[in-house]
């Protein structure tokens, strides 16, 4: 029930100071970014470039993804995504193809080199994260954290209003 959720959220917020939660969020973000960046460095990728590459990998089976759709997903301008895609193209990880439904549209797709790199990166990041989190959280706690993270991140609410 919504009322029960509101009451329990109020209890949680009373027990936790916003600045303490903010610091914990900042520290966790920094730790995970450092872990990820160490793995991505040999591939010449930043975290955001990796995120874009991962989405392109996931959408390639369906024919690819438009740069405008990537920009909407990441909530950024198309020029920002275009620069990232251009770097990924220069590295040989993605390419652009013509949309079979509309010849005016270009879709970004993963290359064989990109697929191979993405699969290796994913295994390395998951293995390193699992090692880092071992004995710190349970599988159920991590799954719950990921569920909440996705719910909040992909919510239509921008929290500012």
GROMACS .gro file of N, CA and C in nm:
model
  483
    1UNK      N    1   0.084  -0.118   0.000
    1UNK     CA    2   0.000   0.000   0.000
    1UNK      C    3   0.089   0.124   0.000
    2UNK      N    4   0.048   0.226  -0.074
    2UNK     CA    5   0.127   0.349  -0.086
    2UNK      C    6   0.147   0.414   0.051
    3UNK      N    7   0.043   0.419   0.131
    3UNK     CA    8   0.053   0.483   0.263
    3UNK      C    9   0.160   0.414   0.348
    4UNK      N   10   0.164   0.281   0.343
    4UNK     CA   11   0.265   0.207   0.417
    4UNK      C   12   0.406   0.238   0.369
    5UNK      N   13   0.420   0.255   0.239
    5UNK     CA   14   0.550   0.290   0.183
    5UNK      C   15   0.594   0.427   0.229
    6UNK      N   16   0.501   0.523   0.231
    6UNK     CA   17   0.534   0.659   0.273
    6UNK      C   18   0.577   0.660   0.419
    7UNK      N   19   0.505   0.590   0.504
    7UNK     CA   20   0.540   0.585   0.646
    7UNK      C   21   0.678   0.522   0.663
    8UNK      N   22   0.704   0.411   0.597
    8UNK     CA   23   0.833   0.345   0.615
    8UNK      C   24   0.946   0.429   0.556
    9UNK      N   25   0.921   0.503   0.448
    9UNK     CA   26   1.023   0.593   0.394
    9UNK      C   27   1.054   0.705   0.494
   10UNK      N   28   0.951   0.758   0.558
   10UNK     CA   29   0.973   0.862   0.658
   10UNK      C   30   1.061   0.811   0.771
   11UNK      N   31   1.037   0.688   0.814
   11UNK     CA   32   1.118   0.630   0.921
   11UNK      C   33   1.264   0.618   0.876
   12UNK      N   34   1.286   0.574   0.754
   12UNK     CA   35   1.422   0.559   0.701
   12UNK      C   36   1.491   0.694   0.694
   13UNK      N   37   1.420   0.795   0.642
   13UNK     CA   38   1.479   0.928   0.630
   13UNK      C   39   1.509   0.989   0.767
   14UNK      N   40   1.429   0.959   0.868
   14UNK     CA   41   1.456   1.010   1.002
   14UNK      C   42   1.583   0.949   1.061
   15UNK      N   43   1.611   0.823   1.026
   15UNK     CA   44   1.728   0.753   1.078
   15UNK      C   45   1.856   0.791   1.006
   16UNK      N   46   1.846   0.841   0.882
   16UNK     CA   47   1.964   0.870   0.801
   16UNK      C   48   1.971   1.018   0.767
   17UNK      N   49   2.087   1.076   0.784
   17UNK     CA   50   2.108   1.216   0.747
   17UNK      C   51   2.139   1.222   0.597
   18UNK      N   52   2.081   1.320   0.529
   18UNK     CA   53   2.098   1.330   0.384
   18UNK      C   54   2.245   1.346   0.344
   19UNK      N   55   2.322   1.419   0.425
   19UNK     CA   56   2.464   1.436   0.391
   19UNK      C   57   2.542   1.306   0.410
   20UNK      N   58   2.502   1.223   0.508
   20UNK     CA   59   2.569   1.095   0.527
   20UNK      C   60   2.541   1.001   0.410
   21UNK      N   61   2.416   0.999   0.366
   21UNK     CA   62   2.379   0.918   0.250
   21UNK      C   63   2.451   0.970   0.126
   22UNK      N   64   2.460   1.101   0.113
   22UNK     CA   65   2.530   1.162   0.000
   22UNK      C   66   2.677   1.125  -0.003
   23UNK      N   67   2.740   1.126   0.112
   23UNK     CA   68   2.882   1.088   0.120
   23UNK      C   69   2.899   0.941   0.082
   24UNK      N   70   2.812   0.855   0.136
   24UNK     CA   71   2.820   0.713   0.104
   24UNK      C   72   2.802   0.691  -0.046
   25UNK      N   73   2.706   0.760  -0.106
   25UNK     CA   74   2.682   0.750  -0.250
   25UNK      C   75   2.805   0.795  -0.328
   26UNK      N   76   2.864   0.908  -0.288
   26UNK     CA   77   2.983   0.960  -0.354
   26UNK      C   78   3.100   0.862  -0.346
   27UNK      N   79   3.122   0.807  -0.226
   27UNK     CA   80   3.234   0.714  -0.208
   27UNK      C   81   3.214   0.585  -0.288
   28UNK      N   82   3.092   0.532  -0.286
   28UNK     CA   83   3.064   0.410  -0.363
   28UNK      C   84   3.081   0.437  -0.513
   29UNK      N   85   3.030   0.550  -0.559
   29UNK     CA   86   3.045   0.586  -0.700
   29UNK      C   87   3.192   0.595  -0.738
   30UNK      N   88   3.271   0.658  -0.654
   30UNK     CA   89   3.415   0.671  -0.680
   30UNK      C   90   3.483   0.535  -0.684
   31UNK      N   91   3.451   0.449  -0.587
   31UNK     CA   92   3.513   0.316  -0.583
   31UNK      C   93   3.478   0.234  -0.707
   32UNK      N   94   3.351   0.235  -0.745
   32UNK     CA   95   3.309   0.157  -0.863
   32UNK      C   96   3.366   0.218  -0.992
   33UNK      N   97   3.375   0.350  -0.998
   33UNK     CA   98   3.434   0.415  -1.116
   33UNK      C   99   3.581   0.378  -1.128
   34UNK      N  100   3.653   0.380  -1.017
   34UNK     CA  101   3.795   0.344  -1.020
   34UNK      C  102   3.813   0.200  -1.064
   35UNK      N  103   3.731   0.110  -1.013
   35UNK     CA  104   3.738  -0.031  -1.052
   35UNK      C  105   3.714  -0.044  -1.203
   36UNK      N  106   3.607   0.018  -1.250
   36UNK     CA  107   3.569   0.010  -1.391
   36UNK      C  108   3.676   0.074  -1.480
   37UNK      N  109   3.726   0.193  -1.442
   37UNK     CA  110   3.823   0.263  -1.524
   37UNK      C  111   3.954   0.187  -1.536
   38UNK      N  112   3.993   0.118  -1.431
   38UNK     CA  113   4.115   0.036  -1.437
   38UNK      C  114   4.100  -0.074  -1.542
   39UNK      N  115   3.982  -0.134  -1.549
   39UNK     CA  116   3.956  -0.240  -1.646
   39UNK      C  117   3.942  -0.183  -1.787
   40UNK      N  118   3.883  -0.065  -1.799
   40UNK     CA  119   3.857  -0.005  -1.930
   40UNK      C  120   3.981   0.057  -1.995
   41UNK      N  121   4.079   0.094  -1.916
   41UNK     CA  122   4.197   0.164  -1.967
   41UNK      C  123   4.265   0.094  -2.084
   42UNK      N  124   4.291  -0.037  -2.076
   42UNK     CA  125   4.356  -0.103  -2.190
   42UNK      C  126   4.273  -0.101  -2.320
   43UNK      N  127   4.143  -0.080  -2.305
   43UNK     CA  128   4.054  -0.075  -2.421
   43UNK      C  129   4.035   0.069  -2.471
   44UNK      N  130   4.101   0.164  -2.406
   44UNK     CA  131   4.094   0.306  -2.439
   44UNK      C  132   3.952   0.362  -2.426
   45UNK      N  133   3.881   0.316  -2.324
   45UNK     CA  134   3.742   0.358  -2.302
   45UNK      C  135   3.725   0.428  -2.169
   46UNK      N  136   3.640   0.529  -2.167
   46UNK     CA  137   3.595   0.588  -2.041
   46UNK      C  138   3.469   0.512  -1.998
   47UNK      N  139   3.423   0.539  -1.878
   47UNK     CA  140   3.300   0.473  -1.831
   47UNK      C  141   3.182   0.504  -1.922
   48UNK      N  142   3.163   0.631  -1.956
   48UNK     CA  143   3.049   0.668  -2.040
   48UNK      C  144   3.060   0.603  -2.178
   49UNK      N  145   3.178   0.597  -2.233
   49UNK     CA  146   3.197   0.529  -2.363
   49UNK      C  147   3.161   0.381  -2.351
   50UNK      N  148   3.197   0.321  -2.239
   50UNK     CA  149   3.161   0.181  -2.214
   50UNK      C  150   3.010   0.166  -2.205
   51UNK      N  151   2.945   0.256  -2.136
   51UNK     CA  152   2.799   0.248  -2.122
   51UNK      C  153   2.731   0.257  -2.260
   52UNK      N  154   2.778   0.349  -2.343
   52UNK     CA  155   2.723   0.362  -2.478
   52UNK      C  156   2.749   0.235  -2.558
   53UNK      N  157   2.869   0.185  -2.549
   53UNK     CA  158   2.905   0.062  -2.621
   53UNK      C  159   2.816  -0.055  -2.577
   54UNK      N  160   2.790  -0.063  -2.449
   54UNK     CA  161   2.705  -0.170  -2.398
   54UNK      C  162   2.563  -0.161  -2.451
   55UNK      N  163   2.508  -0.040  -2.456
   55UNK     CA  164   2.373  -0.021  -2.511
   55UNK      C  165   2.372  -0.058  -2.659
   56UNK      N  166   2.474  -0.014  -2.732
   56UNK     CA  167   2.482  -0.047  -2.875
   56UNK      C  168   2.489  -0.199  -2.894
   57UNK      N  169   2.567  -0.266  -2.811
   57UNK     CA  170   2.574  -0.412  -2.817
   57UNK      C  171   2.436  -0.473  -2.798
   58UNK      N  172   2.365  -0.427  -2.698
   58UNK     CA  173   2.232  -0.480  -2.669
   58UNK      C  174   2.131  -0.454  -2.779
   59UNK      N  175   2.144  -0.343  -2.848
   59UNK     CA  176   2.047  -0.306  -2.952
   59UNK      C  177   2.087  -0.356  -3.091
   60UNK      N  178   2.208  -0.403  -3.107
   60UNK     CA  179   2.255  -0.444  -3.239
   60UNK      C  180   2.178  -0.563  -3.295
   61UNK      N  181   2.134  -0.652  -3.209
   61UNK     CA  182   2.056  -0.768  -3.254
   61UNK      C  183   1.924  -0.724  -3.320
   62UNK      N  184   1.875  -0.605  -3.282
   62UNK     CA  185   1.752  -0.551  -3.339
   62UNK      C  186   1.779  -0.455  -3.454
   63UNK      N  187   1.904  -0.451  -3.500
   63UNK     CA  188   1.938  -0.365  -3.613
   63UNK      C  189   2.015  -0.241  -3.577
   64UNK      N  190   2.032  -0.214  -3.447
   64UNK     CA  191   2.109  -0.098  -3.404
   64UNK      C  192   2.024   0.005  -3.334
   65UNK      N  193   2.085   0.119  -3.307
   65UNK     CA  194   2.016   0.227  -3.236
   65UNK      C  195   2.057   0.362  -3.295
   66UNK      N  196   1.963   0.452  -3.303
   66UNK     CA  197   1.989   0.588  -3.352
   66UNK      C  198   2.066   0.668  -3.248
   67UNK      N  199   2.146   0.760  -3.294
   67UNK     CA  200   2.217   0.849  -3.203
   67UNK      C  201   2.117   0.929  -3.120
   68UNK      N  202   2.008   0.972  -3.182
   68UNK     CA  203   1.908   1.049  -3.107
   68UNK      C  204   1.848   0.966  -2.994
   69UNK      N  205   1.828   0.837  -3.018
   69UNK     CA  206   1.775   0.749  -2.913
   69UNK      C  207   1.876   0.730  -2.800
   70UNK      N  208   2.004   0.723  -2.835
   70UNK     CA  209   2.108   0.715  -2.732
   70UNK      C  210   2.109   0.843  -2.649
   71UNK      N  211   2.096   0.957  -2.714
   71UNK     CA  212   2.096   1.085  -2.643
   71UNK      C  213   1.978   1.093  -2.546
   72UNK      N  214   1.862   1.047  -2.589
   72UNK     CA  215   1.745   1.047  -2.501
   72UNK      C  216   1.770   0.955  -2.381
   73UNK      N  217   1.821   0.836  -2.407
   73UNK     CA  218   1.847   0.740  -2.299
   73UNK      C  219   1.943   0.797  -2.195
   74UNK      N  220   2.049   0.864  -2.241
   74UNK     CA  221   2.150   0.918  -2.151
   74UNK      C  222   2.117   1.060  -2.103
   75UNK      N  223   2.007   1.116  -2.155
   75UNK     CA  224   1.963   1.250  -2.118
   75UNK      C  225   2.072   1.354  -2.144
   76UNK      N  226   2.128   1.347  -2.266
   76UNK     CA  227   2.232   1.441  -2.308
   76UNK      C  228   2.202   1.488  -2.450
   77UNK      N  229   2.279   1.585  -2.497
   77UNK     CA  230   2.263   1.635  -2.634
   77UNK      C  231   2.321   1.535  -2.734
   78UNK      N  232   2.265   1.535  -2.854
   78UNK     CA  233   2.313   1.442  -2.958
   78UNK      C  234   2.459   1.468  -2.993
   79UNK      N  235   2.505   1.592  -2.982
   79UNK     CA  236   2.646   1.622  -3.014
   79UNK      C  237   2.741   1.547  -2.919
   80UNK      N  238   2.700   1.533  -2.794
   80UNK     CA  239   2.781   1.460  -2.696
   80UNK      C  240   2.790   1.312  -2.734
   81UNK      N  241   2.675   1.252  -2.767
   81UNK     CA  242   2.672   1.112  -2.806
   81UNK      C  243   2.746   1.091  -2.938
   82UNK      N  244   2.731   1.185  -3.031
   82UNK     CA  245   2.800   1.174  -3.159
   82UNK      C  246   2.951   1.167  -3.139
   83UNK      N  247   3.003   1.249  -3.049
   83UNK     CA  248   3.148   1.246  -3.021
   83UNK      C  249   3.190   1.111  -2.965
   84UNK      N  250   3.109   1.056  -2.877
   84UNK     CA  251   3.140   0.924  -2.820
   84UNK      C  252   3.134   0.817  -2.928
   85UNK      N  253   3.030   0.819  -3.008
   85UNK     CA  254   3.016   0.719  -3.116
   85UNK      C  255   3.132   0.732  -3.214
   86UNK      N  256   3.173   0.854  -3.246
   86UNK     CA  257   3.286   0.873  -3.337
   86UNK      C  258   3.414   0.812  -3.280
   87UNK      N  259   3.435   0.827  -3.149
   87UNK     CA  260   3.553   0.765  -3.088
   87UNK      C  261   3.542   0.613  -3.093
   88UNK      N  262   3.423   0.559  -3.063
   88UNK     CA  263   3.403   0.414  -3.068
   88UNK      C  264   3.423   0.361  -3.211
   89UNK      N  265   3.381   0.440  -3.310
   89UNK     CA  266   3.402   0.402  -3.450
   89UNK      C  267   3.552   0.401  -3.482
   90UNK      N  268   3.624   0.504  -3.436
   90UNK     CA  269   3.768   0.513  -3.461
   90UNK      C  270   3.843   0.396  -3.398
   91UNK      N  271   3.792   0.348  -3.284
   91UNK     CA  272   3.854   0.232  -3.217
   91UNK      C  273   3.812   0.100  -3.282
   92UNK      N  274   3.715   0.105  -3.372
   92UNK     CA  275   3.668  -0.016  -3.440
   92UNK      C  276   3.565  -0.096  -3.361
   93UNK      N  277   3.508  -0.035  -3.256
   93UNK     CA  278   3.411  -0.106  -3.172
   93UNK      C  279   3.268  -0.099  -3.225
   94UNK      N  280   3.235   0.008  -3.298
   94UNK     CA  281   3.101   0.022  -3.355
   94UNK      C  282   3.113   0.072  -3.499
   95UNK      N  283   3.004   0.060  -3.572
   95UNK     CA  284   2.995   0.119  -3.705
   95UNK      C  285   2.854   0.172  -3.724
   96UNK      N  286   2.834   0.245  -3.832
   96UNK     CA  287   2.702   0.300  -3.863
   96UNK      C  288   2.650   0.232  -3.989
   97UNK      N  289   2.524   0.195  -3.986
   97UNK     CA  290   2.460   0.130  -4.101
   97UNK      C  291   2.331   0.205  -4.134
   98UNK      N  292   2.287   0.188  -4.256
   98UNK     CA  293   2.161   0.250  -4.298
   98UNK      C  294   2.045   0.167  -4.249
   99UNK      N  295   1.944   0.234  -4.196
   99UNK     CA  296   1.822   0.169  -4.150
   99UNK      C  297   1.747   0.114  -4.271
  100UNK      N  298   1.715  -0.013  -4.269
  100UNK     CA  299   1.646  -0.075  -4.383
  100UNK      C  300   1.505  -0.018  -4.401
  101UNK      N  301   1.447   0.036  -4.295
  101UNK     CA  302   1.311   0.093  -4.304
  101UNK      C  303   1.312   0.237  -4.353
  102UNK      N  304   1.427   0.307  -4.337
  102UNK     CA  305   1.435   0.448  -4.377
  102UNK      C  306   1.580   0.479  -4.413
  103UNK      N  307   1.608   0.491  -4.540
  103UNK     CA  308   1.745   0.511  -4.589
  103UNK      C  309   1.809   0.639  -4.538
  104UNK      N  310   1.730   0.733  -4.488
  104UNK     CA  311   1.785   0.857  -4.434
  104UNK      C  312   1.843   0.838  -4.294
  105UNK      N  313   1.808   0.729  -4.228
  105UNK     CA  314   1.846   0.706  -4.088
  105UNK      C  315   1.970   0.617  -4.080
  106UNK      N  316   2.064   0.660  -3.995
  106UNK     CA  317   2.184   0.579  -3.967
  106UNK      C  318   2.169   0.519  -3.828
  107UNK      N  319   2.200   0.392  -3.817
  107UNK     CA  320   2.194   0.320  -3.691
  107UNK      C  321   2.335   0.280  -3.648
  108UNK      N  322   2.361   0.288  -3.520
  108UNK     CA  323   2.490   0.247  -3.465
  108UNK      C  324   2.479   0.100  -3.426
  109UNK      N  325   2.576   0.020  -3.472
  109UNK     CA  326   2.579  -0.124  -3.440
  109UNK      C  327   2.718  -0.161  -3.390
  110UNK      N  328   2.724  -0.269  -3.319
  110UNK     CA  329   2.851  -0.320  -3.266
  110UNK      C  330   2.923  -0.396  -3.377
  111UNK      N  331   3.055  -0.392  -3.375
  111UNK     CA  332   3.136  -0.470  -3.469
  111UNK      C  333   3.180  -0.600  -3.402
  112UNK      N  334   3.241  -0.688  -3.478
  112UNK     CA  335   3.295  -0.811  -3.418
  112UNK      C  336   3.400  -0.777  -3.313
  113UNK      N  337   3.486  -0.682  -3.345
  113UNK     CA  338   3.588  -0.638  -3.249
  113UNK      C  339   3.521  -0.582  -3.123
  114UNK      N  340   3.414  -0.504  -3.141
  114UNK     CA  341   3.342  -0.446  -3.028
  114UNK      C  342   3.275  -0.552  -2.943
  115UNK      N  343   3.216  -0.652  -3.009
  115UNK     CA  344   3.152  -0.761  -2.936
  115UNK      C  345   3.253  -0.837  -2.852
  116UNK      N  346   3.367  -0.867  -2.912
  116UNK     CA  347   3.471  -0.941  -2.840
  116UNK      C  348   3.522  -0.859  -2.721
  117UNK      N  349   3.546  -0.731  -2.742
  117UNK     CA  350   3.593  -0.645  -2.634
  117UNK      C  351   3.486  -0.633  -2.524
  118UNK      N  352   3.361  -0.612  -2.565
  118UNK     CA  353   3.252  -0.595  -2.467
  118UNK      C  354   3.235  -0.720  -2.381
  119UNK      N  355   3.241  -0.835  -2.442
  119UNK     CA  356   3.227  -0.959  -2.365
  119UNK      C  357   3.340  -0.974  -2.264
  120UNK      N  358   3.462  -0.941  -2.306
  120UNK     CA  359   3.577  -0.951  -2.215
  120UNK      C  360   3.566  -0.848  -2.102
  121UNK      N  361   3.527  -0.726  -2.136
  121UNK     CA  362   3.513  -0.620  -2.036
  121UNK      C  363   3.406  -0.658  -1.934
  122UNK      N  364   3.293  -0.706  -1.981
  122UNK     CA  365   3.182  -0.741  -1.891
  122UNK      C  366   3.226  -0.848  -1.790
  123UNK      N  367   3.295  -0.950  -1.837
  123UNK     CA  368   3.343  -1.056  -1.748
  123UNK      C  369   3.441  -0.998  -1.646
  124UNK      N  370   3.532  -0.914  -1.692
  124UNK     CA  371   3.631  -0.856  -1.601
  124UNK      C  372   3.567  -0.766  -1.495
  125UNK      N  373   3.472  -0.684  -1.537
  125UNK     CA  374   3.406  -0.595  -1.441
  125UNK      C  375   3.324  -0.675  -1.341
  126UNK      N  376   3.248  -0.772  -1.390
  126UNK     CA  377   3.167  -0.853  -1.298
  126UNK      C  378   3.255  -0.930  -1.201
  127UNK      N  379   3.364  -0.986  -1.249
  127UNK     CA  380   3.455  -1.063  -1.162
  127UNK      C  381   3.518  -0.972  -1.056
  128UNK      N  382   3.564  -0.855  -1.098
  128UNK     CA  383   3.626  -0.761  -1.004
  128UNK      C  384   3.524  -0.709  -0.902
  129UNK      N  385   3.403  -0.680  -0.947
  129UNK     CA  386   3.300  -0.631  -0.856
  129UNK      C  387   3.261  -0.739  -0.756
  130UNK      N  388   3.248  -0.862  -0.807
  130UNK     CA  389   3.213  -0.974  -0.717
  130UNK      C  390   3.322  -0.992  -0.611
  131UNK      N  391   3.446  -0.983  -0.651
  131UNK     CA  392   3.557  -0.996  -0.557
  131UNK      C  393   3.555  -0.883  -0.455
  132UNK      N  394   3.529  -0.760  -0.503
  132UNK     CA  395   3.527  -0.643  -0.414
  132UNK      C  396   3.411  -0.650  -0.315
  133UNK      N  397   3.298  -0.707  -0.356
  133UNK     CA  398   3.179  -0.711  -0.272
  133UNK      C  399   3.167  -0.837  -0.188
  134UNK      N  400   3.252  -0.936  -0.216
  134UNK     CA  401   3.248  -1.063  -0.142
  134UNK      C  402   3.258  -1.036   0.008
  135UNK      N  403   3.171  -1.100   0.085
  135UNK     CA  404   3.166  -1.086   0.230
  135UNK      C  405   3.121  -0.948   0.279
  136UNK      N  406   3.076  -0.861   0.186
  136UNK     CA  407   3.027  -0.729   0.226
  136UNK      C  408   2.876  -0.720   0.215
  137UNK      N  409   2.819  -0.787   0.115
  137UNK     CA  410   2.675  -0.789   0.095
  137UNK      C  411   2.634  -0.928   0.048
  138UNK      N  412   2.507  -0.960   0.068
  138UNK     CA  413   2.455  -1.087   0.018
  138UNK      C  414   2.404  -1.068  -0.125
  139UNK      N  415   2.383  -1.176  -0.194
  139UNK     CA  416   2.325  -1.170  -0.327
  139UNK      C  417   2.189  -1.103  -0.327
  140UNK      N  418   2.108  -1.133  -0.225
  140UNK     CA  419   1.975  -1.071  -0.214
  140UNK      C  420   1.986  -0.920  -0.192
  141UNK      N  421   2.081  -0.877  -0.110
  141UNK     CA  422   2.100  -0.734  -0.087
  141UNK      C  423   2.142  -0.664  -0.215
  142UNK      N  424   2.234  -0.724  -0.288
  142UNK     CA  425   2.282  -0.664  -0.412
  142UNK      C  426   2.171  -0.658  -0.517
  143UNK      N  427   2.094  -0.765  -0.526
  143UNK     CA  428   1.982  -0.766  -0.620
  143UNK      C  429   1.880  -0.657  -0.584
  144UNK      N  430   1.853  -0.641  -0.455
  144UNK     CA  431   1.763  -0.537  -0.410
  144UNK      C  432   1.817  -0.397  -0.441
  145UNK      N  433   1.946  -0.380  -0.419
  145UNK     CA  434   2.011  -0.252  -0.450
  145UNK      C  435   1.998  -0.221  -0.599
  146UNK      N  436   2.027  -0.319  -0.684
  146UNK     CA  437   2.016  -0.298  -0.829
  146UNK      C  438   1.873  -0.266  -0.869
  147UNK      N  439   1.776  -0.332  -0.807
  147UNK     CA  440   1.635  -0.306  -0.838
  147UNK      C  441   1.598  -0.162  -0.802
  148UNK      N  442   1.636  -0.118  -0.683
  148UNK     CA  443   1.608   0.019  -0.641
  148UNK      C  444   1.681   0.119  -0.730
  149UNK      N  445   1.806   0.091  -0.761
  149UNK     CA  446   1.885   0.179  -0.847
  149UNK      C  447   1.816   0.200  -0.982
  150UNK      N  448   1.772   0.090  -1.044
  150UNK     CA  449   1.703   0.100  -1.173
  150UNK      C  450   1.570   0.173  -1.160
  151UNK      N  451   1.494   0.144  -1.055
  151UNK     CA  452   1.365   0.211  -1.035
  151UNK      C  453   1.383   0.362  -1.024
  152UNK      N  454   1.481   0.404  -0.947
  152UNK     CA  455   1.503   0.547  -0.928
  152UNK      C  456   1.565   0.613  -1.051
  153UNK      N  457   1.661   0.548  -1.112
  153UNK     CA  458   1.730   0.607  -1.227
  153UNK      C  459   1.638   0.624  -1.348
  154UNK      N  460   1.551   0.526  -1.371
  154UNK     CA  461   1.465   0.531  -1.489
  154UNK      C  462   1.326   0.585  -1.459
  155UNK      N  463   1.309   0.640  -1.341
  155UNK     CA  464   1.183   0.703  -1.303
  155UNK      C  465   1.161   0.828  -1.388
  156UNK      N  466   1.037   0.858  -1.417
  156UNK     CA  467   1.005   0.981  -1.492
  156UNK      C  468   1.026   1.106  -1.408
  157UNK      N  469   1.032   1.091  -1.277
  157UNK     CA  470   1.052   1.203  -1.186
  157UNK      C  471   1.198   1.244  -1.186
  158UNK      N  472   1.224   1.374  -1.204
  158UNK     CA  473   1.363   1.420  -1.202
  158UNK      C  474   1.410   1.462  -1.063
  159UNK      N  475   1.326   1.445  -0.960
  159UNK     CA  476   1.352   1.474  -0.819
  159UNK      C  477   1.365   1.623  -0.789
  160UNK      N  478   1.377   1.708  -0.889
  160UNK     CA  479   1.392   1.851  -0.864
  160UNK      C  480   1.257   1.920  -0.852
  161UNK      N  481   1.153   1.854  -0.900
  161UNK     CA  482   1.023   1.921  -0.897
  161UNK      C  483   0.936   1.872  -0.784
   0.00000   0.00000   0.00000
